[in-house]
Amino acid sequence: MKPNEIKEAFLRGENITELLRRASNSKQNTEEIIETAYDLQTGSYIKALESPEMFQHKLDYGNAIAAKISSLTQANSILEPGVGEGTTLSFVIQSFDKQPEHIHGFDISWSRIAHCRSWLSNQNCPGTHLSTASILEAPYMNDSFDVVYTSHTIEPNGGNEKKIIEELYRVASRFLILLEPAYELANNEARARMRRLGYCSGLVDHAESLGMSVIKHEIFPYIANPLNPTAITVIAKNPNAPTAIPKLACPRYRNLLDDFGDSLYSDGSLRAYPKIQKIPCLRSQDGVITSTYVKSLESE
């Protein structure tokens, strides 16, 4: 389908992930399908907060996430993959008694990250490092964050659950916390809807098959949609690990990335990753082979 046809379908109220799966004869949501669907929704999550009921839900939801993190560890660095427009992250940040020094978020959609940056600034949450990236290839070195948490991020990625959990666990140092659709704890109607939309399932089984320690899996108390209940799954990695400091890495080769203003460059991978309106684009396909990269333009 052409981009303008997809946009017209979205404006008609069609479900874009279902539409694109049919058009591409795909049995699961690909990253391109997910990127397209969520990019078209840009602005809708912030707009939803105009409803007092939704605002209160997000406030309670963010408070509960921060409380859970604080009950587990004193986090100095946190990451929310699939951060979207930042409507969860902002409430989480504001709920900490002592805010983490290093707060990062990334999303597959550039438009959502652009809105996220604006939203966080308006909510007095500046300083968050934002980028575009894939949850299958997080642009960080191993053990970069005390805590990594998701909020319905794995949701549309049914079929890739194991790869995603393994990747997010890699960049977590102490805990990985998943707030995702509670497929195994949901009723039959909700399960049927999740299957139809290509949602994730089996997160506990996948984590345990990878040798991870799942210390909690239960229904989360704050649910926006009864047909999409949230479960919280807490995975302990190394609760006593030293304080983690985030280090950006080439998503393909995992070599350290250095920021040179207009782009980020890795000596190890010989790749540069550009920025669009100052937002780093850190997906593998964004990397440009630049073996003669000039680290200081002033030296020309």
mmCIF file of C-alpha atoms in Angstrom:
data_model
loop_
_atom_site.group_PDB
_atom_site.id
_atom_site.type_symbol
_atom_site.label_atom_id
_atom_site.label_comp_id
_atom_site.label_asym_id
_atom_site.label_seq_id
_atom_site.Cartn_x
_atom_site.Cartn_y
_atom_site.Cartn_z
ATOM 1 C CA MET A 1 0.000 0.000 0.000
ATOM 2 C CA LYS A 2 1.097 3.560 -0.705
ATOM 3 C CA PRO A 3 1.710 5.844 2.305
ATOM 4 C CA ASN A 4 -1.218 8.142 1.438
ATOM 5 C CA GLU A 5 -3.567 5.130 1.227
ATOM 6 C CA ILE A 6 -2.445 3.958 4.665
ATOM 7 C CA LYS A 7 -3.012 7.429 6.110
ATOM 8 C CA GLU A 8 -6.495 7.610 4.555
ATOM 9 C CA ALA A 9 -7.330 4.222 6.090
ATOM 10 C CA PHE A 10 -6.134 5.470 9.475
ATOM 11 C CA LEU A 11 -8.319 8.568 9.211
ATOM 12 C CA ARG A 12 -11.279 6.293 8.448
ATOM 13 C CA GLY A 13 -10.648 4.560 11.758
ATOM 14 C CA GLU A 14 -9.266 1.290 10.407
ATOM 15 C CA ASN A 15 -6.831 -0.745 12.520
ATOM 16 C CA ILE A 16 -3.546 -0.189 10.727
ATOM 17 C CA THR A 17 -1.664 -3.194 12.083
ATOM 18 C CA GLU A 18 -4.428 -5.544 10.922
ATOM 19 C CA LEU A 19 -4.644 -3.764 7.572
ATOM 20 C CA LEU A 20 -0.909 -3.937 6.898
ATOM 21 C CA ARG A 21 -0.636 -7.570 7.991
ATOM 22 C CA ARG A 22 -3.318 -8.469 5.449
ATOM 23 C CA ALA A 23 -1.710 -6.319 2.749
ATOM 24 C CA SER A 24 1.700 -7.915 3.283
ATOM 25 C CA ASN A 25 0.354 -11.402 4.002
ATOM 26 C CA SER A 26 2.264 -11.369 7.284
ATOM 27 C CA LYS A 27 1.269 -13.518 10.259
ATOM 28 C CA GLN A 28 2.792 -11.100 12.767
ATOM 29 C CA ASN A 29 3.456 -7.396 13.127
ATOM 30 C CA THR A 30 6.790 -6.489 11.549
ATOM 31 C CA GLU A 31 8.811 -3.510 12.777
ATOM 32 C CA GLU A 32 7.737 -1.556 9.694
ATOM 33 C CA ILE A 33 4.072 -2.269 10.448
ATOM 34 C CA ILE A 34 4.509 -1.227 14.079
ATOM 35 C CA GLU A 35 6.435 1.918 13.150
ATOM 36 C CA THR A 36 3.805 2.957 10.614
ATOM 37 C CA ALA A 37 0.843 2.298 12.902
ATOM 38 C CA TYR A 38 2.272 4.112 15.899
ATOM 39 C CA ASP A 39 3.699 7.017 13.937
ATOM 40 C CA LEU A 40 0.228 7.695 12.503
ATOM 41 C CA GLN A 41 -1.149 7.774 16.063
ATOM 42 C CA THR A 42 1.324 10.459 17.123
ATOM 43 C CA GLY A 43 -0.280 13.016 19.436
ATOM 44 C CA SER A 44 -3.199 10.825 20.462
ATOM 45 C CA TYR A 45 -1.675 9.759 23.793
ATOM 46 C CA ILE A 46 -0.999 13.334 24.884
ATOM 47 C CA LYS A 47 -4.443 14.413 23.707
ATOM 48 C CA ALA A 48 -6.030 11.589 25.714
ATOM 49 C CA LEU A 49 -4.720 13.219 28.886
ATOM 50 C CA GLU A 50 -7.204 16.038 28.369
ATOM 51 C CA SER A 51 -9.700 13.621 29.892
ATOM 52 C CA PRO A 52 -9.593 13.950 33.701
ATOM 53 C CA GLU A 53 -10.214 10.210 34.033
ATOM 54 C CA MET A 54 -7.287 9.294 31.785
ATOM 55 C CA PHE A 55 -5.030 11.865 33.445
ATOM 56 C CA GLN A 56 -5.801 10.348 36.851
ATOM 57 C CA HIS A 57 -5.223 6.847 35.509
ATOM 58 C CA LYS A 58 -1.815 7.825 34.133
ATOM 59 C CA LEU A 59 -0.934 9.592 37.372
ATOM 60 C CA ASP A 60 -1.794 6.498 39.428
ATOM 61 C CA TYR A 61 -0.079 4.228 36.914
ATOM 62 C CA GLY A 62 3.145 6.253 36.951
ATOM 63 C CA ASN A 63 3.104 6.504 40.746
ATOM 64 C CA ALA A 64 2.747 2.730 41.033
ATOM 65 C CA ILE A 65 5.629 2.067 38.630
ATOM 66 C CA ALA A 66 7.929 4.444 40.507
ATOM 67 C CA ALA A 67 6.903 2.894 43.817
ATOM 68 C CA LYS A 68 7.685 -0.599 42.523
ATOM 69 C CA ILE A 69 11.107 0.484 41.260
ATOM 70 C CA SER A 70 11.869 2.216 44.562
ATOM 71 C CA SER A 71 10.823 -0.874 46.523
ATOM 72 C CA LEU A 72 13.377 -2.918 44.591
ATOM 73 C CA THR A 73 16.373 -0.591 44.408
ATOM 74 C CA GLN A 74 17.636 2.980 44.532
ATOM 75 C CA ALA A 75 17.864 3.482 40.790
ATOM 76 C CA ASN A 76 20.309 6.063 39.502
ATOM 77 C CA SER A 77 19.652 5.154 35.865
ATOM 78 C CA ILE A 78 16.443 3.998 34.167
ATOM 79 C CA LEU A 79 15.370 3.236 30.615
ATOM 80 C CA GLU A 80 11.893 3.050 29.109
ATOM 81 C CA PRO A 81 12.099 1.353 25.693
ATOM 82 C CA GLY A 82 9.094 2.155 23.511
ATOM 83 C CA VAL A 83 8.658 5.402 25.415
ATOM 84 C CA GLY A 84 6.188 6.771 22.852
ATOM 85 C CA GLU A 85 5.065 10.296 23.687
ATOM 86 C CA GLY A 86 6.435 10.099 27.228
ATOM 87 C CA THR A 87 3.044 10.116 28.921
ATOM 88 C CA THR A 88 4.039 7.258 31.209
ATOM 89 C CA LEU A 89 7.644 8.314 31.725
ATOM 90 C CA SER A 90 6.723 11.836 32.815
ATOM 91 C CA PHE A 91 4.547 10.572 35.666
ATOM 92 C CA VAL A 92 7.157 7.992 36.676
ATOM 93 C CA ILE A 93 9.878 10.667 36.831
ATOM 94 C CA GLN A 94 7.721 13.022 38.879
ATOM 95 C CA SER A 95 6.809 10.257 41.345
ATOM 96 C CA PHE A 96 10.318 9.472 42.563
ATOM 97 C CA ASP A 97 11.345 10.956 45.906
ATOM 98 C CA LYS A 98 14.834 11.162 44.423
ATOM 99 C CA GLN A 99 14.871 11.256 40.648
ATOM 100 C CA PRO A 100 17.424 9.062 38.864
ATOM 101 C CA GLU A 101 20.374 10.989 37.485
ATOM 102 C CA HIS A 102 20.232 9.234 34.125
ATOM 103 C CA ILE A 103 16.844 8.860 32.411
ATOM 104 C CA HIS A 104 16.636 7.473 28.872
ATOM 105 C CA GLY A 105 13.878 6.537 26.453
ATOM 106 C CA PHE A 106 13.686 5.386 22.865
ATOM 107 C CA ASP A 107 10.968 4.525 20.376
ATOM 108 C CA ILE A 108 10.749 3.126 16.857
ATOM 109 C CA SER A 109 8.785 6.211 15.732
ATOM 110 C CA TRP A 110 10.647 9.510 15.224
ATOM 111 C CA SER A 111 7.412 11.529 15.353
ATOM 112 C CA ARG A 112 6.518 10.108 18.761
ATOM 113 C CA ILE A 113 9.981 10.891 20.111
ATOM 114 C CA ALA A 114 9.644 14.470 18.854
ATOM 115 C CA HIS A 115 6.323 14.784 20.702
ATOM 116 C CA CYS A 116 7.855 13.082 23.743
ATOM 117 C CA ARG A 117 10.633 15.665 23.894
ATOM 118 C CA SER A 118 8.100 18.502 23.810
ATOM 119 C CA TRP A 119 5.812 16.833 26.380
ATOM 120 C CA LEU A 120 8.624 16.152 28.854
ATOM 121 C CA SER A 121 9.841 19.725 28.541
ATOM 122 C CA ASN A 122 6.347 21.048 29.238
ATOM 123 C CA GLN A 123 6.079 18.749 32.267
ATOM 124 C CA ASN A 124 9.328 20.069 33.757
ATOM 125 C CA CYS A 125 11.132 16.811 32.980
ATOM 126 C CA PRO A 126 14.055 18.073 30.869
ATOM 127 C CA GLY A 127 17.336 16.255 30.478
ATOM 128 C CA THR A 128 15.931 12.906 29.388
ATOM 129 C CA HIS A 129 18.030 11.326 26.629
ATOM 130 C CA LEU A 130 15.723 10.386 23.750
ATOM 131 C CA SER A 131 16.415 8.592 20.472
ATOM 132 C CA THR A 132 14.839 6.408 17.834
ATOM 133 C CA ALA A 133 15.809 2.754 18.132
ATOM 134 C CA SER A 134 14.564 -0.819 17.902
ATOM 135 C CA ILE A 135 13.781 -2.951 20.946
ATOM 136 C CA LEU A 136 15.409 -5.816 19.073
ATOM 137 C CA GLU A 137 18.696 -3.891 19.005
ATOM 138 C CA ALA A 138 18.910 -1.496 21.949
ATOM 139 C CA PRO A 139 21.658 1.093 21.285
ATOM 140 C CA TYR A 140 23.478 0.588 24.592
ATOM 141 C CA MET A 141 26.385 -1.321 26.044
ATOM 142 C CA ASN A 142 25.699 -4.260 28.348
ATOM 143 C CA ASP A 143 24.434 -3.458 31.880
ATOM 144 C CA SER A 144 23.829 0.218 31.096
ATOM 145 C CA PHE A 145 20.841 0.793 33.418
ATOM 146 C CA ASP A 146 20.014 -0.058 37.006
ATOM 147 C CA VAL A 147 16.421 -0.615 35.894
ATOM 148 C CA VAL A 148 14.805 -1.128 32.508
ATOM 149 C CA TYR A 149 11.017 -1.083 32.434
ATOM 150 C CA THR A 150 8.446 -1.359 29.657
ATOM 151 C CA SER A 151 4.870 -0.122 29.410
ATOM 152 C CA HIS A 152 2.989 -2.088 26.735
ATOM 153 C CA THR A 153 6.102 -1.934 24.580
ATOM 154 C CA ILE A 154 6.424 -5.634 23.783
ATOM 155 C CA GLU A 155 2.634 -5.653 23.260
ATOM 156 C CA PRO A 156 2.434 -5.495 19.413
ATOM 157 C CA ASN A 157 5.488 -7.716 18.937
ATOM 158 C CA GLY A 158 3.902 -11.140 19.250
ATOM 159 C CA GLY A 159 6.351 -13.729 17.925
ATOM 160 C CA ASN A 160 9.439 -11.771 18.979
ATOM 161 C CA GLU A 161 8.953 -11.940 22.740
ATOM 162 C CA LYS A 162 12.016 -14.066 23.503
ATOM 163 C CA LYS A 163 14.398 -11.922 21.434
ATOM 164 C CA ILE A 164 13.094 -8.722 23.009
ATOM 165 C CA ILE A 165 13.301 -9.964 26.596
ATOM 166 C CA GLU A 166 16.847 -11.179 25.989
ATOM 167 C CA GLU A 167 17.868 -7.815 24.510
ATOM 168 C CA LEU A 168 16.307 -5.696 27.272
ATOM 169 C CA TYR A 169 17.818 -7.975 29.918
ATOM 170 C CA ARG A 170 21.220 -7.393 28.297
ATOM 171 C CA VAL A 171 21.129 -3.625 28.897
ATOM 172 C CA ALA A 172 19.638 -3.922 32.402
ATOM 173 C CA SER A 173 21.996 -4.226 35.341
ATOM 174 C CA ARG A 174 19.772 -4.936 38.352
ATOM 175 C CA PHE A 175 16.123 -5.390 37.293
ATOM 176 C CA LEU A 176 13.969 -5.717 34.183
ATOM 177 C CA ILE A 177 10.314 -4.835 34.828
ATOM 178 C CA LEU A 178 7.706 -5.656 32.187
ATOM 179 C CA LEU A 179 4.255 -4.066 32.230
ATOM 180 C CA GLU A 180 2.622 -5.860 29.329
ATOM 181 C CA PRO A 181 -0.668 -7.490 28.295
ATOM 182 C CA ALA A 182 -1.649 -10.143 30.840
ATOM 183 C CA TYR A 183 -2.514 -12.816 28.293
ATOM 184 C CA GLU A 184 -2.252 -15.777 30.670
ATOM 185 C CA LEU A 185 -4.228 -13.959 33.381
ATOM 186 C CA ALA A 186 -6.941 -12.534 31.080
ATOM 187 C CA ASN A 187 -10.399 -13.840 30.242
ATOM 188 C CA ASN A 188 -11.243 -15.559 26.965
ATOM 189 C CA GLU A 189 -12.607 -12.412 25.313
ATOM 190 C CA ALA A 190 -9.458 -10.448 26.090
ATOM 191 C CA ARG A 191 -7.240 -13.318 24.923
ATOM 192 C CA ALA A 192 -9.090 -13.549 21.611
ATOM 193 C CA ARG A 193 -8.605 -9.813 21.055
ATOM 194 C CA MET A 194 -4.896 -10.047 21.883
ATOM 195 C CA ARG A 195 -4.423 -12.891 19.406
ATOM 196 C CA ARG A 196 -6.305 -10.996 16.701
ATOM 197 C CA LEU A 197 -4.092 -7.923 17.167
ATOM 198 C CA GLY A 198 -0.848 -9.883 17.285
ATOM 199 C CA TYR A 199 -0.082 -9.081 20.916
ATOM 200 C CA CYS A 200 2.627 -10.717 23.007
ATOM 201 C CA SER A 201 2.181 -13.677 25.322
ATOM 202 C CA GLY A 202 4.211 -16.184 27.326
ATOM 203 C CA LEU A 203 6.624 -13.632 28.794
ATOM 204 C CA VAL A 204 7.276 -15.605 31.970
ATOM 205 C CA ASP A 205 7.916 -18.832 30.062
ATOM 206 C CA HIS A 206 10.265 -17.063 27.667
ATOM 207 C CA ALA A 207 12.192 -15.418 30.504
ATOM 208 C CA GLU A 208 12.550 -18.641 32.450
ATOM 209 C CA SER A 209 13.615 -20.538 29.321
ATOM 210 C CA LEU A 210 16.489 -18.056 29.080
ATOM 211 C CA GLY A 211 17.497 -18.811 32.668
ATOM 212 C CA MET A 212 16.198 -15.545 34.097
ATOM 213 C CA SER A 213 14.865 -15.191 37.636
ATOM 214 C CA VAL A 214 11.199 -14.098 37.582
ATOM 215 C CA ILE A 215 10.343 -12.889 41.096
ATOM 216 C CA LYS A 216 6.861 -11.493 40.402
ATOM 217 C CA HIS A 217 4.094 -11.960 37.844
ATOM 218 C CA GLU A 218 0.629 -10.653 38.626
ATOM 219 C CA ILE A 219 -2.142 -8.313 37.455
ATOM 220 C CA PHE A 220 -1.160 -4.670 37.800
ATOM 221 C CA PRO A 221 -3.792 -2.669 39.698
ATOM 222 C CA TYR A 222 -4.175 0.148 37.159
ATOM 223 C CA ILE A 223 -5.770 -0.918 33.868
ATOM 224 C CA ALA A 224 -7.049 1.450 31.178
ATOM 225 C CA ASN A 225 -8.807 -1.174 29.053
ATOM 226 C CA PRO A 226 -10.440 -4.270 30.613
ATOM 227 C CA LEU A 227 -9.888 -6.110 27.318
ATOM 228 C CA ASN A 228 -6.163 -5.366 27.601
ATOM 229 C CA PRO A 229 -5.302 -5.932 31.274
ATOM 230 C CA THR A 230 -1.732 -5.215 32.357
ATOM 231 C CA ALA A 231 0.488 -7.702 34.147
ATOM 232 C CA ILE A 232 3.668 -6.728 35.962
ATOM 233 C CA THR A 233 6.558 -9.151 35.569
ATOM 234 C CA VAL A 234 9.691 -8.453 37.598
ATOM 235 C CA ILE A 235 12.931 -10.109 36.542
ATOM 236 C CA ALA A 236 15.924 -9.877 38.865
ATOM 237 C CA LYS A 237 19.344 -9.841 37.194
ATOM 238 C CA ASN A 238 21.863 -8.648 39.774
ATOM 239 C CA PRO A 239 20.138 -6.608 42.514
ATOM 240 C CA ASN A 240 23.481 -5.719 44.115
ATOM 241 C CA ALA A 241 25.202 -4.620 40.925
ATOM 242 C CA PRO A 242 27.207 -1.371 41.088
ATOM 243 C CA THR A 243 25.443 1.788 39.978
ATOM 244 C CA ALA A 244 25.109 1.669 36.202
ATOM 245 C CA ILE A 245 25.931 4.577 33.923
ATOM 246 C CA PRO A 246 24.358 4.436 30.439
ATOM 247 C CA LYS A 247 26.730 4.079 27.511
ATOM 248 C CA LEU A 248 25.402 4.427 23.968
ATOM 249 C CA ALA A 249 26.498 1.741 21.517
ATOM 250 C CA CYS A 250 26.203 0.917 17.842
ATOM 251 C CA PRO A 251 23.010 -1.166 17.706
ATOM 252 C CA ARG A 252 24.514 -3.565 15.174
ATOM 253 C CA TYR A 253 27.997 -4.234 16.564
ATOM 254 C CA ARG A 254 27.606 -2.915 20.145
ATOM 255 C CA ASN A 255 30.732 -0.775 19.994
ATOM 256 C CA LEU A 256 30.795 2.436 22.025
ATOM 257 C CA LEU A 257 29.241 5.492 20.346
ATOM 258 C CA ASP A 258 30.590 9.015 20.843
ATOM 259 C CA ASP A 259 28.491 12.121 20.233
ATOM 260 C CA PHE A 260 29.988 14.692 17.865
ATOM 261 C CA GLY A 261 27.053 17.062 17.642
ATOM 262 C CA ASP A 262 25.424 16.405 14.280
ATOM 263 C CA SER A 263 25.927 12.638 14.576
ATOM 264 C CA LEU A 264 27.258 9.817 16.721
ATOM 265 C CA TYR A 265 30.240 7.752 15.619
ATOM 266 C CA SER A 266 31.746 4.421 16.605
ATOM 267 C CA ASP A 267 35.418 3.670 15.966
ATOM 268 C CA GLY A 268 34.692 -0.007 16.452
ATOM 269 C CA SER A 269 31.913 -0.276 13.885
ATOM 270 C CA LEU A 270 33.126 2.504 11.543
ATOM 271 C CA ARG A 271 29.567 3.791 11.446
ATOM 272 C CA ALA A 272 27.976 7.168 12.027
ATOM 273 C CA TYR A 273 24.381 7.628 13.103
ATOM 274 C CA PRO A 274 22.695 10.911 12.146
ATOM 275 C CA LYS A 275 20.376 13.175 14.077
ATOM 276 C CA ILE A 276 17.110 14.616 12.767
ATOM 277 C CA GLN A 277 16.233 17.872 14.517
ATOM 278 C CA LYS A 278 18.782 16.897 17.198
ATOM 279 C CA ILE A 279 17.149 13.477 17.814
ATOM 280 C CA PRO A 280 19.674 10.629 17.380
ATOM 281 C CA CYS A 281 18.517 7.963 14.916
ATOM 282 C CA LEU A 282 19.999 4.748 16.310
ATOM 283 C CA ARG A 283 18.481 1.889 14.345
ATOM 284 C CA SER A 284 20.867 -0.414 12.475
ATOM 285 C CA GLN A 285 19.546 0.749 9.124
ATOM 286 C CA ASP A 286 20.312 4.367 10.070
ATOM 287 C CA GLY A 287 24.042 3.685 10.331
ATOM 288 C CA VAL A 288 26.325 4.992 7.573
ATOM 289 C CA ILE A 289 29.753 3.431 6.973
ATOM 290 C CA THR A 290 32.145 6.338 7.547
ATOM 291 C CA SER A 291 35.689 4.976 7.840
ATOM 292 C CA THR A 292 37.180 8.462 7.333
ATOM 293 C CA TYR A 293 34.844 10.188 9.805
ATOM 294 C CA VAL A 294 36.254 13.549 10.908
ATOM 295 C CA LYS A 295 35.730 13.790 14.650
ATOM 296 C CA SER A 296 36.383 17.513 14.756
ATOM 297 C CA LEU A 297 35.134 19.533 11.822
ATOM 298 C CA GLU A 298 37.392 22.350 12.973
ATOM 299 C CA SER A 299 40.399 20.239 12.033
ATOM 300 C CA GLU A 300 39.522 20.381 8.322
#
